[in-house]
mmCIF file of C-alpha atoms in Angstrom:
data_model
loop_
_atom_site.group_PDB
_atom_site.id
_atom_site.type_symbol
_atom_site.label_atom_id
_atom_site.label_comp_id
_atom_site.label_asym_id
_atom_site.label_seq_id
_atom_site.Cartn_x
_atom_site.Cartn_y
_atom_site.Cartn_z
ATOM 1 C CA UNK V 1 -4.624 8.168 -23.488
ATOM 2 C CA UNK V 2 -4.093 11.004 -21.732
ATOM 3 C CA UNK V 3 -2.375 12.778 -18.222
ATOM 4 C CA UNK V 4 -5.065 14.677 -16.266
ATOM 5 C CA UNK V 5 -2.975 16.312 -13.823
ATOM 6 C CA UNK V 6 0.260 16.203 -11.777
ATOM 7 C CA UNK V 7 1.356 17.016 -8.045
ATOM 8 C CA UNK V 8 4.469 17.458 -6.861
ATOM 9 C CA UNK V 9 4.460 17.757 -2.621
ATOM 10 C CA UNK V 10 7.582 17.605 -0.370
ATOM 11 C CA UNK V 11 8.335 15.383 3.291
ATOM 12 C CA UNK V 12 5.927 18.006 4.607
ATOM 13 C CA UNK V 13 3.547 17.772 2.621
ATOM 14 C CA UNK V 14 3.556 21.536 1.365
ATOM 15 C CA UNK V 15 2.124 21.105 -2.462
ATOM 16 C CA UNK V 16 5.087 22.812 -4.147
ATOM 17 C CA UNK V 17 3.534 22.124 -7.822
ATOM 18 C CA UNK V 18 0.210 21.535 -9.459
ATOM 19 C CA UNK V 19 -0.813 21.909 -13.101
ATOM 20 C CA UNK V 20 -3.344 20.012 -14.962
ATOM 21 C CA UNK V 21 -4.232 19.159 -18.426
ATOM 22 C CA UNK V 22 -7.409 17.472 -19.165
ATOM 23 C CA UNK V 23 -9.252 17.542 -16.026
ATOM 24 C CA UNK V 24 -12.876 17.333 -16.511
ATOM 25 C CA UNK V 25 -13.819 17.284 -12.859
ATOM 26 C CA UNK V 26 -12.882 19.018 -9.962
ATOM 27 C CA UNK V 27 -13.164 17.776 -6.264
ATOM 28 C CA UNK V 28 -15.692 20.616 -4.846
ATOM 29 C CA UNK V 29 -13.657 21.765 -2.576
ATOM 30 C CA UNK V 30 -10.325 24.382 -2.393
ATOM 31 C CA UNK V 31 -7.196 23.805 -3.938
ATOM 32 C CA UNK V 32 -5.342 24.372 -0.603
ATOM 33 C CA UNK V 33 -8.000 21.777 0.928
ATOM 34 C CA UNK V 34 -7.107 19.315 -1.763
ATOM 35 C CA UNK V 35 -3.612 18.972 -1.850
ATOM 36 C CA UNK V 36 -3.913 18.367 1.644
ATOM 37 C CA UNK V 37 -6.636 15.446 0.783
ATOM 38 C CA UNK V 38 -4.430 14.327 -1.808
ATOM 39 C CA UNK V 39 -1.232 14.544 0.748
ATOM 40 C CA UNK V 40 -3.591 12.646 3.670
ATOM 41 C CA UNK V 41 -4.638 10.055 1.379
ATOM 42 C CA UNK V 42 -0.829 9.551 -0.140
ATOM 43 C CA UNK V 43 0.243 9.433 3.702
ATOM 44 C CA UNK V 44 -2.032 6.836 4.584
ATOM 45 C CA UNK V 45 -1.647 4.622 1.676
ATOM 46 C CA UNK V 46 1.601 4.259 2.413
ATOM 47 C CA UNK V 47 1.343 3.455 5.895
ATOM 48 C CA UNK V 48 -1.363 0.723 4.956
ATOM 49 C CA UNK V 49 0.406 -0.861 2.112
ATOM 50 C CA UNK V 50 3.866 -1.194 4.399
ATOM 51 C CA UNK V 51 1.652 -2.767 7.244
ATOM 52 C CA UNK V 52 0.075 -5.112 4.912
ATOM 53 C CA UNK V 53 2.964 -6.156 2.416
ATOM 54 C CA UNK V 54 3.558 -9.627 3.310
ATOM 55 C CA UNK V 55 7.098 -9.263 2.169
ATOM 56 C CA UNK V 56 9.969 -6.615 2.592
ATOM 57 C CA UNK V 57 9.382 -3.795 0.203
ATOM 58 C CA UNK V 58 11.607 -1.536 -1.923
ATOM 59 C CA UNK V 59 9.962 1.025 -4.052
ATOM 60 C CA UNK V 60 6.620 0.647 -1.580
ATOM 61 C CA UNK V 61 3.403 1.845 -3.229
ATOM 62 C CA UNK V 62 3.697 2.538 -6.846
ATOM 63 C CA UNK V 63 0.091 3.164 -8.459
ATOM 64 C CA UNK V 64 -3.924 2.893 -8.302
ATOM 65 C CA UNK V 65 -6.765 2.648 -10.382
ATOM 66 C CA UNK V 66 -10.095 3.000 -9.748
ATOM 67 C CA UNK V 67 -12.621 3.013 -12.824
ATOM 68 C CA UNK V 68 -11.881 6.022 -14.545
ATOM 69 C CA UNK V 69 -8.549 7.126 -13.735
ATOM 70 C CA UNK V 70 -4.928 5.976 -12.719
ATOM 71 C CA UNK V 71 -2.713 7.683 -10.287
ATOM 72 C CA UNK V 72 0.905 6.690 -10.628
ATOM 73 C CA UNK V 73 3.229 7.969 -7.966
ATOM 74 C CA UNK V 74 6.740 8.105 -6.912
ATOM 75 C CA UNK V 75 8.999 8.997 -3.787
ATOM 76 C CA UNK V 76 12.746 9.957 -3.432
ATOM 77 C CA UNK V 77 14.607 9.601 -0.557
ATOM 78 C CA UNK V 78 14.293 13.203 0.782
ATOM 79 C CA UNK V 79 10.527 12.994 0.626
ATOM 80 C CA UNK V 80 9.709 14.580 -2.755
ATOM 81 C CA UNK V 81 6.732 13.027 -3.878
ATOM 82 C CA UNK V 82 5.630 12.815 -7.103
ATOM 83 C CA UNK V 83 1.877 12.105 -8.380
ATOM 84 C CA UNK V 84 0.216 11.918 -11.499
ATOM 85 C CA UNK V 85 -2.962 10.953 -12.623
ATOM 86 C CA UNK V 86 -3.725 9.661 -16.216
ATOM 87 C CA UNK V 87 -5.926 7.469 -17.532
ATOM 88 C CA UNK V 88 -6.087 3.688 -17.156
ATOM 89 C CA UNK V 89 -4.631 3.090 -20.460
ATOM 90 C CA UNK V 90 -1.245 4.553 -19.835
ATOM 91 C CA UNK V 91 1.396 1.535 -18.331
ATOM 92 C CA UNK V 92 3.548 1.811 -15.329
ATOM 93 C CA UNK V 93 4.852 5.357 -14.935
ATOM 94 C CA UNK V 94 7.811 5.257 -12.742
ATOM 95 C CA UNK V 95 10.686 6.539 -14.905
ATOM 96 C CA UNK V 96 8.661 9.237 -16.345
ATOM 97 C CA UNK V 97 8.595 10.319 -12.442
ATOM 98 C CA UNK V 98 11.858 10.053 -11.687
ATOM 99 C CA UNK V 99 12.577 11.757 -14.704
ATOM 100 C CA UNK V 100 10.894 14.709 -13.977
ATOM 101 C CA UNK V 101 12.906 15.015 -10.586
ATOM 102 C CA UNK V 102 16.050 14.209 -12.140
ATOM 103 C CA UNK V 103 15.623 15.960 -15.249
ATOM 104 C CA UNK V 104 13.399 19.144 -14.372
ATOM 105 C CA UNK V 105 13.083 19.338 -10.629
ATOM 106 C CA UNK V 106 17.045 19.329 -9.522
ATOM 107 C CA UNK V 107 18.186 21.188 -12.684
ATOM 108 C CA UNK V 108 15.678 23.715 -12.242
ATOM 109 C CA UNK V 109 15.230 24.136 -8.519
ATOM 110 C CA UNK V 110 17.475 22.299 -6.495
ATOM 111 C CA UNK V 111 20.221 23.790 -8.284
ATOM 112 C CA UNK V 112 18.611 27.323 -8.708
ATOM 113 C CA UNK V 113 19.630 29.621 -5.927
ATOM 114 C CA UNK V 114 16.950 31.330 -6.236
ATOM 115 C CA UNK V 115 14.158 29.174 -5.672
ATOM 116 C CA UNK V 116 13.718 28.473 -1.643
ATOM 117 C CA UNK V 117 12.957 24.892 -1.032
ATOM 118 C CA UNK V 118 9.841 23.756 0.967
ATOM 119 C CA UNK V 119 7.182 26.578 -0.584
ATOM 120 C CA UNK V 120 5.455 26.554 -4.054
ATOM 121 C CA UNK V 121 7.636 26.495 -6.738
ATOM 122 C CA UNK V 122 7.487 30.229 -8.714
ATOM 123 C CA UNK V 123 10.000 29.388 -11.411
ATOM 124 C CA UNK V 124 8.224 29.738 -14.713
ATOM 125 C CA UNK V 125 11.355 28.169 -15.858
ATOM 126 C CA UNK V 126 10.638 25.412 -14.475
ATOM 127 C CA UNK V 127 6.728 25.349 -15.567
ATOM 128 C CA UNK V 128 7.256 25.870 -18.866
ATOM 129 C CA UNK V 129 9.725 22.960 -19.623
ATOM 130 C CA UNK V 130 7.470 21.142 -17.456
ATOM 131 C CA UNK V 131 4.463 21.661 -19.340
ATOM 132 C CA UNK V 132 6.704 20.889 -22.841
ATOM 133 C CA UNK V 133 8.071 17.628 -21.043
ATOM 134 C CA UNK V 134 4.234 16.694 -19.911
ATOM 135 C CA UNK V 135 3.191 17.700 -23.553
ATOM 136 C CA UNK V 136 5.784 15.559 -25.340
ATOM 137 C CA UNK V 137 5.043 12.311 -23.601
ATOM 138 C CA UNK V 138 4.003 9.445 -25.965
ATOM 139 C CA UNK V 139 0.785 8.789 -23.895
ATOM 140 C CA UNK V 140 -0.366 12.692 -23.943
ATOM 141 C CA UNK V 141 -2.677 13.496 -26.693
ATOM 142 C CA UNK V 142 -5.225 16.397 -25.916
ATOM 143 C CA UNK V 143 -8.526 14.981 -26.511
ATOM 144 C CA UNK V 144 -11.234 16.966 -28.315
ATOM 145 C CA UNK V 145 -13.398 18.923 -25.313
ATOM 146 C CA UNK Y 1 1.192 -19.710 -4.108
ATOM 147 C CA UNK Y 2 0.297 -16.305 -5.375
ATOM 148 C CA UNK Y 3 -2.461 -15.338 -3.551
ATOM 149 C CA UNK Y 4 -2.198 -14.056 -0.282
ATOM 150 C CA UNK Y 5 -5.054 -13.612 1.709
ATOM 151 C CA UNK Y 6 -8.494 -12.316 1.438
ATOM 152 C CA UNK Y 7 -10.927 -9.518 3.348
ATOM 153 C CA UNK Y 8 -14.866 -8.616 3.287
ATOM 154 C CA UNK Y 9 -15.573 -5.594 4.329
ATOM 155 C CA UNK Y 10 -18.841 -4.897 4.820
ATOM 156 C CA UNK Y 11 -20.675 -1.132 3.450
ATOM 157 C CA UNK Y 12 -19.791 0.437 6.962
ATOM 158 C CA UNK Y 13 -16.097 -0.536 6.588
ATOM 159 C CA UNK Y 14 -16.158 -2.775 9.434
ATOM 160 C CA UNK Y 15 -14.256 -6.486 8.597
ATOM 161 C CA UNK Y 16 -16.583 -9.371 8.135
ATOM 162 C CA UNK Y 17 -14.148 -11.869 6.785
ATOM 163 C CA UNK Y 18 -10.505 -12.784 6.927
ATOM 164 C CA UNK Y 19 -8.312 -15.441 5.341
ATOM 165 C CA UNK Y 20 -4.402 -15.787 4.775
ATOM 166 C CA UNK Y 21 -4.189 -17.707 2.227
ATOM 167 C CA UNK Y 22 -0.469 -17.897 1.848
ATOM 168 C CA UNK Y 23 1.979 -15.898 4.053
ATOM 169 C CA UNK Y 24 5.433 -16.142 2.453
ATOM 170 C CA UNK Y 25 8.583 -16.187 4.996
ATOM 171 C CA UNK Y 26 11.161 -13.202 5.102
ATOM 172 C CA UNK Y 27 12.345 -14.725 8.442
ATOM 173 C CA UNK Y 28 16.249 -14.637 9.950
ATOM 174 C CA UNK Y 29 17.560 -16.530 13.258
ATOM 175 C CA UNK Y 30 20.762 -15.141 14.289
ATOM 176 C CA UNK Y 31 23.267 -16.764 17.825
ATOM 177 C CA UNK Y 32 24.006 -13.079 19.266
ATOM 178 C CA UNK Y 33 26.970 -12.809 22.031
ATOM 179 C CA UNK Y 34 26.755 -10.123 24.716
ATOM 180 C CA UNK Y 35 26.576 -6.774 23.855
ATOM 181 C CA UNK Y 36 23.711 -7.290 21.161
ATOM 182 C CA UNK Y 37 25.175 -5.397 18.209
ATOM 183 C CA UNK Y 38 21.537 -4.150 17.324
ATOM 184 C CA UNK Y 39 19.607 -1.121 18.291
ATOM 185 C CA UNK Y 40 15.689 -2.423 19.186
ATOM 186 C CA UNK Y 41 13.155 0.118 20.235
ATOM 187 C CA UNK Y 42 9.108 -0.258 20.926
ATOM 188 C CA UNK Y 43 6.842 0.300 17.901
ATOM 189 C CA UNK Y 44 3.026 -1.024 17.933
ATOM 190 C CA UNK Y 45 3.768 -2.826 21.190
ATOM 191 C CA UNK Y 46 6.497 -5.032 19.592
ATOM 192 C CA UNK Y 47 10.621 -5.181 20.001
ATOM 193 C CA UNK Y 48 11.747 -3.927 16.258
ATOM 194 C CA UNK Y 49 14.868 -3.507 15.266
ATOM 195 C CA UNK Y 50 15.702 0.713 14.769
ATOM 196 C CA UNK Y 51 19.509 0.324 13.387
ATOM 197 C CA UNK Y 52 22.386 -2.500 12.822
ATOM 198 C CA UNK Y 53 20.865 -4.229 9.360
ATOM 199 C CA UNK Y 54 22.736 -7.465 8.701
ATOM 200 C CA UNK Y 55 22.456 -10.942 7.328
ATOM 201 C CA UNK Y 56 18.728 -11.027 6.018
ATOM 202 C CA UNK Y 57 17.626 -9.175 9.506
ATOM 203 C CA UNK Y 58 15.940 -5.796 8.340
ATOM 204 C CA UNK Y 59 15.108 -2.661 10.271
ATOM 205 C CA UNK Y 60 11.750 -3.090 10.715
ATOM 206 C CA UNK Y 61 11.551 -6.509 11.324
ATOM 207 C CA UNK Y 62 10.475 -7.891 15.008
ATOM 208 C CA UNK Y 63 11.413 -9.993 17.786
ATOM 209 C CA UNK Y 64 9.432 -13.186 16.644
ATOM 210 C CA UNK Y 65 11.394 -15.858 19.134
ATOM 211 C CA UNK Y 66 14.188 -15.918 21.536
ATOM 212 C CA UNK Y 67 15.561 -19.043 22.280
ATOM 213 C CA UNK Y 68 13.278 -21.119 20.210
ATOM 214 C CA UNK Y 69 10.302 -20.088 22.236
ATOM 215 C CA UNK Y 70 7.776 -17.531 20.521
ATOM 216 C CA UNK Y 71 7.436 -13.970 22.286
ATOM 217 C CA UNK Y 72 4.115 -11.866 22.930
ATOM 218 C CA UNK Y 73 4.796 -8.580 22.247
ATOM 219 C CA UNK Y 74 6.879 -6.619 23.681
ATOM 220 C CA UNK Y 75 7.261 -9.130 26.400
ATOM 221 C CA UNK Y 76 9.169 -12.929 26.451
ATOM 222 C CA UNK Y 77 7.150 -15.652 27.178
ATOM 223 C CA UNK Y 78 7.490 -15.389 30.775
ATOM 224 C CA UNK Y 79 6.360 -12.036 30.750
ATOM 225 C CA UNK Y 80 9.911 -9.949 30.945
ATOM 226 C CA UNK Y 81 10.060 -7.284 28.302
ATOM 227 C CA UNK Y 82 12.525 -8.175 25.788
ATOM 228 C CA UNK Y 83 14.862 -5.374 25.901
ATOM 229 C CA UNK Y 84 15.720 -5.764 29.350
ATOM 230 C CA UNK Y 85 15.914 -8.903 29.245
ATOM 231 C CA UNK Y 86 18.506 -8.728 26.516
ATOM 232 C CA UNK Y 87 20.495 -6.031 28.425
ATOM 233 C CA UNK Y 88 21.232 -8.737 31.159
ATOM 234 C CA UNK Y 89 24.511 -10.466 29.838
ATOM 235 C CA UNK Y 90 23.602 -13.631 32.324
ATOM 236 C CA UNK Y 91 21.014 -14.264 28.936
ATOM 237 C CA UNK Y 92 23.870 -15.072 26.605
ATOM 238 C CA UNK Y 93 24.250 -16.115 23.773
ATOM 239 C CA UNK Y 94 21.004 -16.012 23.044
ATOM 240 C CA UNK Y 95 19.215 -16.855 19.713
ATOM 241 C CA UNK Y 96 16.424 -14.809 18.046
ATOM 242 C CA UNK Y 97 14.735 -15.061 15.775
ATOM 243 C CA UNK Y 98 13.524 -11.592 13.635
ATOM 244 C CA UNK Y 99 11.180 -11.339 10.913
ATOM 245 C CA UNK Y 100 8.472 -9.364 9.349
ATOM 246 C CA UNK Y 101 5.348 -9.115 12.260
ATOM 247 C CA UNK Y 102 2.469 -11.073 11.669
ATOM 248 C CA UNK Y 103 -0.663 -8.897 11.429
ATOM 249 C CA UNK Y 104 -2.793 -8.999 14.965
ATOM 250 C CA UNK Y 105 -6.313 -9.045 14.555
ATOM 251 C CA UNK Y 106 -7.112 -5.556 15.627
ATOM 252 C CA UNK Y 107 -5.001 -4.157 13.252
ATOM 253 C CA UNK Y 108 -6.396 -5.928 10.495
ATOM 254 C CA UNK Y 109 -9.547 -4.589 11.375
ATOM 255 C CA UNK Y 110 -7.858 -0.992 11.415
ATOM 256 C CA UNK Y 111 -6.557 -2.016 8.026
ATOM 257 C CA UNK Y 112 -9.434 -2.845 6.690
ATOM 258 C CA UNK Y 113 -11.168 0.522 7.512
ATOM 259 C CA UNK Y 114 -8.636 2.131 6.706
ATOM 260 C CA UNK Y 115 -9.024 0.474 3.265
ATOM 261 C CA UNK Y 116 -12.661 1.728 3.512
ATOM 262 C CA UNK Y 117 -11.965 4.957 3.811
ATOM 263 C CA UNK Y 118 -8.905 5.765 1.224
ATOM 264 C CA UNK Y 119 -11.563 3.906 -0.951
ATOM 265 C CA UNK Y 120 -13.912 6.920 -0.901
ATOM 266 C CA UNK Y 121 -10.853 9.577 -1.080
ATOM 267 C CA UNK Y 122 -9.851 8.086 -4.160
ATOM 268 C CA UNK Y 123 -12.982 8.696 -5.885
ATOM 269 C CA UNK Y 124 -13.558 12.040 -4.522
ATOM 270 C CA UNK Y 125 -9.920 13.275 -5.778
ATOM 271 C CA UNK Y 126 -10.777 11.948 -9.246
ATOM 272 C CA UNK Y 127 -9.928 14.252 -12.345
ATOM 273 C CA UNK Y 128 -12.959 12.118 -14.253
ATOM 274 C CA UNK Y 129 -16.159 12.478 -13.802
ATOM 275 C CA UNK Y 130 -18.371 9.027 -12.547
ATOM 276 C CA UNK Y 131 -15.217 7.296 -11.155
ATOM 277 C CA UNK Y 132 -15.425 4.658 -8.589
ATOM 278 C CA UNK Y 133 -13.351 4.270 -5.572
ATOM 279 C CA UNK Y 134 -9.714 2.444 -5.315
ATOM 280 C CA UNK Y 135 -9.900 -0.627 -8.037
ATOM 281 C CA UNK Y 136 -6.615 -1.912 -7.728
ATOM 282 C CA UNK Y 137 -3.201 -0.812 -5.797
ATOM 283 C CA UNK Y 138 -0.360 -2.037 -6.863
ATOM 284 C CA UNK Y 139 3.216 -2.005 -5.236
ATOM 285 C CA UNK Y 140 6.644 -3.949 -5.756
ATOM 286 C CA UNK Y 141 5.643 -6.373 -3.502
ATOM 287 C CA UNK Y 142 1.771 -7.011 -3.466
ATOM 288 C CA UNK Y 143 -1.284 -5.737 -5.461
ATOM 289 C CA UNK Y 144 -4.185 -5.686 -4.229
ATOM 290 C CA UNK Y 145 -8.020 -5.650 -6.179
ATOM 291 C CA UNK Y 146 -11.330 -4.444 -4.551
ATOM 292 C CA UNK Y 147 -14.372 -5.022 -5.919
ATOM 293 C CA UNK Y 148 -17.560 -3.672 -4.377
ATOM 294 C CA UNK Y 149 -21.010 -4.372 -5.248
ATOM 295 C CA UNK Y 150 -23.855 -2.477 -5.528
ATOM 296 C CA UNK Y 151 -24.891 -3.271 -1.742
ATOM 297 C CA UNK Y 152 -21.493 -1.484 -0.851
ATOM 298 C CA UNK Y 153 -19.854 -4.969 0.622
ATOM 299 C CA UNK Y 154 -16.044 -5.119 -0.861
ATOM 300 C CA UNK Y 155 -14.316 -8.272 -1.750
ATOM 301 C CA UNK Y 156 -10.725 -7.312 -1.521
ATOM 302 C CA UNK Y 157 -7.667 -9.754 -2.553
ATOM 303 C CA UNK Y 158 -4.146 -9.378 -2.162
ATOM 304 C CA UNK Y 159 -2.105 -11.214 -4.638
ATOM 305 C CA UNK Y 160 1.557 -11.115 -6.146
ATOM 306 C CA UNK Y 161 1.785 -8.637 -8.837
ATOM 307 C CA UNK Y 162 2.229 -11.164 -11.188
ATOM 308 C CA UNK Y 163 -1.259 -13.589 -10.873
ATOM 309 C CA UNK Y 164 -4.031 -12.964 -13.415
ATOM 310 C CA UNK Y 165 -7.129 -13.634 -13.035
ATOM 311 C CA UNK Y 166 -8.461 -11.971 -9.892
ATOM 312 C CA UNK Y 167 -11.156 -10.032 -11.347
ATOM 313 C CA UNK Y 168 -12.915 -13.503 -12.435
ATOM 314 C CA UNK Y 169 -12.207 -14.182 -8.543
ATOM 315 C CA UNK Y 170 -13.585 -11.384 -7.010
ATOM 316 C CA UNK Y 171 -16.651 -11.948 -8.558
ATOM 317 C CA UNK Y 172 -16.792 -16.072 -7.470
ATOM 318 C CA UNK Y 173 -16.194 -14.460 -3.979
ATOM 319 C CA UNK Y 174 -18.799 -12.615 -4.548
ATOM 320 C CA UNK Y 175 -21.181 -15.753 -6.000
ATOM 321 C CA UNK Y 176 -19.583 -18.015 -3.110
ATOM 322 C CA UNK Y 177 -20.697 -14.883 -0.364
ATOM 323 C CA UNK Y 178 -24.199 -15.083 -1.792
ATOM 324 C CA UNK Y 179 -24.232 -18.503 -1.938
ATOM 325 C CA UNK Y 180 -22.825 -19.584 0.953
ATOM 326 C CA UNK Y 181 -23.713 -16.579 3.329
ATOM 327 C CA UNK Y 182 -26.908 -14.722 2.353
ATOM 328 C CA UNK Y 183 -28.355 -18.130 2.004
ATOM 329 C CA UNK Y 184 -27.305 -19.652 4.735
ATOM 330 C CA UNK Y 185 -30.405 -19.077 7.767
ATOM 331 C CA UNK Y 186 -28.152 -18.396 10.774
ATOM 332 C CA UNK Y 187 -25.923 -16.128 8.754
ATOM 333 C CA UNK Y 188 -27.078 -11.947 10.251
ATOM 334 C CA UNK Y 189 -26.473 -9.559 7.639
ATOM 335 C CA UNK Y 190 -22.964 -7.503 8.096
ATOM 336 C CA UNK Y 191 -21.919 -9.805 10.896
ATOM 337 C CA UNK Y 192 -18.968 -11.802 10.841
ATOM 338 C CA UNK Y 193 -19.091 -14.564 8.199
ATOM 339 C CA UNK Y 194 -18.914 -17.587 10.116
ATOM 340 C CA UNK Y 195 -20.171 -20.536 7.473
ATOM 341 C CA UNK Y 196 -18.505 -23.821 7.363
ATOM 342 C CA UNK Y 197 -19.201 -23.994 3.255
ATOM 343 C CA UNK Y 198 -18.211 -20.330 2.547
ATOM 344 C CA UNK Y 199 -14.726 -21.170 4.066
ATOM 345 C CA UNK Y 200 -14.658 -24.636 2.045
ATOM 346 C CA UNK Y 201 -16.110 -23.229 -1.228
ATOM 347 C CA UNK Y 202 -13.616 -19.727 -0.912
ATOM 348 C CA UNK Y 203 -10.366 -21.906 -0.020
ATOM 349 C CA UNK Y 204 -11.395 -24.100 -3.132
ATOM 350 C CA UNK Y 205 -11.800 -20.914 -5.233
ATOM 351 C CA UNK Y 206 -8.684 -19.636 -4.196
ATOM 352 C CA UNK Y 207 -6.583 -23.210 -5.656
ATOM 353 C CA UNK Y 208 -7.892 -22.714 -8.505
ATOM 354 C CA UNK Y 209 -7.219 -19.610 -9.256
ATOM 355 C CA UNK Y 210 -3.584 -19.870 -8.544
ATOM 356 C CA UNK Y 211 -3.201 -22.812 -10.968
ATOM 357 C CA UNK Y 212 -5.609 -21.142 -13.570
ATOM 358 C CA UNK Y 213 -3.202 -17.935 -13.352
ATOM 359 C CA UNK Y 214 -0.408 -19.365 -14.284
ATOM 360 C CA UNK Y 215 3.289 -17.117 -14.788
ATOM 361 C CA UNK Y 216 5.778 -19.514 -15.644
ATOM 362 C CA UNK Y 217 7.792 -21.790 -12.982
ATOM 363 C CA UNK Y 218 10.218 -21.066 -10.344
ATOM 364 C CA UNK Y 219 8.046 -18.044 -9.320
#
């Protein structure tokens, strides 16, 4: 088991974080051209899956999987939204997500003057105890390679 | 009842095939008195409610009735629009009936391509190398498995979260499509499916998967 790599965008869909751990692929194209791929495809997801719930929904769209990999994500009010892809192994991801906004994301920039909100996040801060917090979960293990 | 309905989509992402199987109701009739104490506004051509959430009626949700008789649209059945005809006080009380809007079949077709499409973006923004496009997307509400075979058709499902079983379903659907479509002499390939015994054959695949999947009663 292991987490491949983790986005963090806001309600306008400015990629404020990105790091990655064991990514052994990379889309072909620009960073700045895949967040907003990643962003587009996040956007319209959740437009589908609210026109085709059959029922009233709460949390909306939680995860995916296709073969290979497993992309959990996860929304707050304000439009923070929160994606990480592991791989299909790891179970439903949700409070690890909120956890990193609650835990890392308003301690460490919401509450830091110094960090302006809507453009990438520069707090190393912030990086590093996200990296330690991404490191420490029970389904990371760096795989050989 | 824990499958809800079921869509081809054929290797250009146009829809071939539709079924509900099960549409659950999330529906709330309400007596109003004049001034309606909700705010609707247009959206998709349809009279949704914008503000004033109360007793099981959800922003979001649409005009579905008024007075017992079933709208179209934005407009009553005798072609007024509905929110001028519920400014007029003359119309009171009046009794409506909201709920979640019924998919029309354009916009399952959108859907459906729309499917088609997020289907390859998933695969291209893969961190693995090899990976296929969207397998399974789950929410609190629904999930939904796609399987597509090597002639690029996709079988897609929407169940409750709960059911098991689906992948040994998507393939049937995929033996029943072969079966009862390919085979069939008037069927044209990645036209509409329109075959008495595919219908038949897919509703009686679909019964028994919901008893095979079993989770318990009362859900």
């Amino acid at each position: 088991m292991t987490v491949h790599n983790l986005y963090i965008f806001d309600r306008n869909g400015t990629c404020l974080h990105y790091s990655e751990w064991n990514r052994k692929k990379q889309a072909g194209i620009s960073k700045e051209e895949e967040y907003k791929l990643m962003y587009g495809m996040l956007f319209s997801i959740r437009s589908f899956v609210s026109k085709m719930s059959p029922l009233d929904m709460k949390d909306g769209f939680l995860a995916f999987q296709t073969s290979r990999y497993k992309l959990h994500y996860y929304e707050t009010p304000t439009g923070v939204k929160i994606v990480m892809n592991t791989d299909l192994g790891v179970p439903n991801c949700r409070d690890v997500l909120h956890q990193i906004y609650s835990t890392l994301y308003v301690e460490y920039i919401v509450k830091n003057p110094l960090c302006p909100l809507g453009e990438t996040l520069q707090s190393e801060l912030f990086s590093s105890r996200l990296e330690s917090f991404i490191r420490a979960l029970p389904f990371f293990s760096a795989r050989a390679g | 009842m824990a499958i809800f309905s079921v869509y081809v989509v054929n290797k250009a992402g146009g829809l071939i095939y539709q079924y509900d199987n099960y549409v659950p109701r999330a529906e709330a009739e309400k007596t109003f008195s004049f001034p309606l104490d909700l705010v609707l506004k247009i959206h998709d051509e349809k009279a949704v409610v914008s503000f004033g959430q109360r007793d099981g009626i959800r922003v979001g949700h649409a005009v579905l009735s008024i007075n017992g008789v079933d709208v179209n649209g934005k407009h009553t059945a005798d072609g007024k629009e509905i929110i001028e005809y519920l400014k007029d006080s003359t119309n009171y009380p009046v009794s409506i009936r909201f709920g979640r809007a019924r998919l029309s079949s354009n916009e399952k077709l959108m859907l459906a391509s729309m499917f088609h499409s997020l289907f390859a973006i998933g695969s291209q923004l893969s961190p693995e190398v090899g990976s296929s496009g969207i397998e399974m997307l789950e929410t609190d509400t629904f999930k939904l498995h796609c399987f597509q075979t090597l002639t690029g058709i996709k079988f897609i499902v929407m169940a409750d979260p709960r059911q098991a079983g689906i992948d040994a379903l998507l393939r049937k659907i995929y033996e029943i499509y072969s079966d009862f479509a390919l085979k069939n002499p008037f069927y044209s390939l990645e036209m509409p499916i329109r075959c008495e015994l595919f219908d038949q054959n897919l509703k009686s695949s679909l019964e028994i998967a919901e008893k095979a999947g079993t989770f318990g009663p009362g859900s």
